[in-house]
Amino acid sequence: MVRETIDVVGARTNNLRDVSVSIPKGLLVAFTGVSGSGKTSLAIDTLHNEAQLRYLEGLSPFVRQYITQRNRPKVDRILGLGATLAVDQRRLNRNPRSTVATITGIDGHLGLLYSRLPGIDADPAAGSGDGHLTTAHFDRATPEGSCGDCHG
């Protein structure tokens, strides 16, 4: 059975006090609250840390010996947690054209992936001539990947 939520039960990481929460999957979810209310403790120190630990458990002992060991977050259980990607706001590039994809560096990988998918064609007037998507269509620094009106 595929879970449609990430369920956290009894989180006590840092300043969290036995927090239980159900987070929907497939939606944009924001953690809000005053400073010190536990947003980072829940999102980064509990959920992201646990996801990284679960990923590392799948690696061979030989590989794990070269990775800095992390402590498990203080939580009774987490159900439905998959892979995570954390974007630290302190490291954000303040470029107004930045996106989650450019900040995380995944934009090039996504462009390559989409350019290899069959049945996805670009508008021939937009650049490649043959209607097939190329990696240039996903690079805003190229004419194919930028808006013809605003060049953004």
Short mmCIF file of N, CA and C in Angstrom, two decimals, residues 9-10 17 29 39 41 45 47 63 72 75 80 82 91-92 99 105 112 135 138-139 143 148:
data_model
loop_
_atom_site.label_atom_id
_atom_site.label_comp_id
_atom_site.label_asym_id
_atom_site.label_seq_id
_atom_site.Cartn_x
_atom_site.Cartn_y
_atom_site.Cartn_z
N VAL A 9 5.45 10.55 14.19
CA VAL A 9 4.84 10.28 15.50
C VAL A 9 5.90 10.47 16.58
N GLY A 10 5.61 11.36 17.53
CA GLY A 10 6.47 11.54 18.70
C GLY A 10 7.83 12.13 18.42
N ARG A 17 8.62 18.81 21.12
CA ARG A 17 8.15 18.12 22.32
C ARG A 17 7.02 17.15 21.96
N VAL A 29 4.11 21.90 0.60
CA VAL A 29 3.81 22.06 2.02
C VAL A 29 4.82 23.02 2.62
N LYS A 39 10.37 24.63 13.20
CA LYS A 39 10.24 24.38 11.76
C LYS A 39 11.45 23.62 11.22
N SER A 41 13.75 22.08 12.99
CA SER A 41 13.90 20.82 13.73
C SER A 41 13.06 19.71 13.10
N ASP A 45 16.16 18.57 10.64
CA ASP A 45 16.80 17.71 11.63
C ASP A 45 16.06 16.40 11.87
N LEU A 47 13.01 15.03 9.53
CA LEU A 47 12.63 14.37 8.27
C LEU A 47 13.80 14.18 7.31
N VAL A 63 31.33 1.48 1.48
CA VAL A 63 31.06 2.88 1.14
C VAL A 63 30.72 3.67 2.40
N ARG A 72 20.52 9.27 14.71
CA ARG A 72 19.11 9.18 14.35
C ARG A 72 18.35 10.30 15.05
N VAL A 75 12.64 10.41 17.46
CA VAL A 75 11.26 10.30 16.99
C VAL A 75 10.82 8.86 17.18
N GLY A 80 6.04 6.47 5.57
CA GLY A 80 5.78 7.07 4.26
C GLY A 80 6.86 8.02 3.78
N GLY A 82 10.03 9.19 1.85
CA GLY A 82 10.85 8.82 0.70
C GLY A 82 12.12 9.66 0.67
N ARG A 91 22.23 29.49 2.04
CA ARG A 91 23.11 29.33 0.89
C ARG A 91 22.45 29.76 -0.42
N LEU A 92 21.28 30.33 -0.33
CA LEU A 92 20.57 30.69 -1.55
C LEU A 92 21.26 31.81 -2.30
N THR A 99 15.66 29.40 -9.43
CA THR A 99 14.52 28.52 -9.18
C THR A 99 15.00 27.40 -8.25
N GLY A 105 20.88 22.59 -8.37
CA GLY A 105 21.74 22.05 -9.41
C GLY A 105 21.12 20.93 -10.21
N LEU A 112 18.37 17.21 -19.41
CA LEU A 112 18.86 16.01 -20.09
C LEU A 112 17.79 14.92 -20.11
N THR A 135 18.79 19.63 -24.91
CA THR A 135 19.11 20.20 -23.59
C THR A 135 19.09 21.72 -23.63
N PHE A 138 16.18 23.69 -22.21
CA PHE A 138 16.03 23.77 -20.75
C PHE A 138 17.11 24.65 -20.13
N ASP A 139 17.85 25.36 -20.95
CA ASP A 139 18.92 26.24 -20.48
C ASP A 139 18.53 27.67 -20.80
N PRO A 143 19.06 30.77 -26.62
CA PRO A 143 17.83 31.29 -27.24
C PRO A 143 16.68 30.28 -27.17
N GLY A 148 11.21 34.40 -25.78
CA GLY A 148 11.49 35.26 -26.92
C GLY A 148 11.10 36.71 -26.70
#
